[in-house]
């Protein structure tokens, strides 16, 4: 018998690779003769980059300084594949729930600014034609406002001040100015990895 072990991560407890090893140990304890193959999977959440590293050996990891959901400095990793000019970004590593303690989780002030900051730094370093971004495990719900601000989009209130981070400030937006937004971003081929149908508005909305 040959068993394929293909789990996603167990949020908050086991990574995909740890789950593979744990399941393998359980199988082998029942019968040492069973052969196993490990195939870690990802739904776009935590551990996505590790899975991509296994799947795409040509992708190289880079670390850059950016900001967590609450605006604190952190170092975050992304992958870049030179051959296909593709960048792989895991939102959970930049704007993720695991970066904030339980008592710090505040959807009203958490921002995606760090995610945009990471993308800007990566595109300053590399020629990027394709962005693959996993959006699971996020601690934010600002509609991507912080992400766009980091890429040069100006969002100001009635007094002309930049809006505060988080979704609470979205109701204060008076003007959105794309004049400083790099038009090169508009030509990126973007693939979003997620495992849910999550509309922004309505009864089933985010």
Coordinates of C-alpha atoms in Angstrom, one line a residue, residues 149 154-164 169 172-176:
X149 CA -1.3 54.0 -0.1
X154 CA -3.2 59.4 -1.9
X155 CA -6.4 59.1 0.2
X156 CA -7.3 62.3 2.1
X157 CA -10.1 63.5 4.3
X158 CA -12.0 66.8 4.1
X159 CA -9.0 68.6 5.8
X160 CA -6.6 67.2 3.2
X161 CA -4.9 64.8 5.6
X162 CA -4.0 61.3 4.8
X163 CA -6.5 58.9 6.3
X164 CA -5.5 56.8 9.3
X169 CA -11.1 55.7 8.5
X172 CA -13.6 59.8 6.1
X173 CA -12.2 59.6 2.6
X174 CA -13.0 62.7 0.6
X175 CA -10.4 62.4 -2.2
X176 CA -8.5 59.6 -3.9

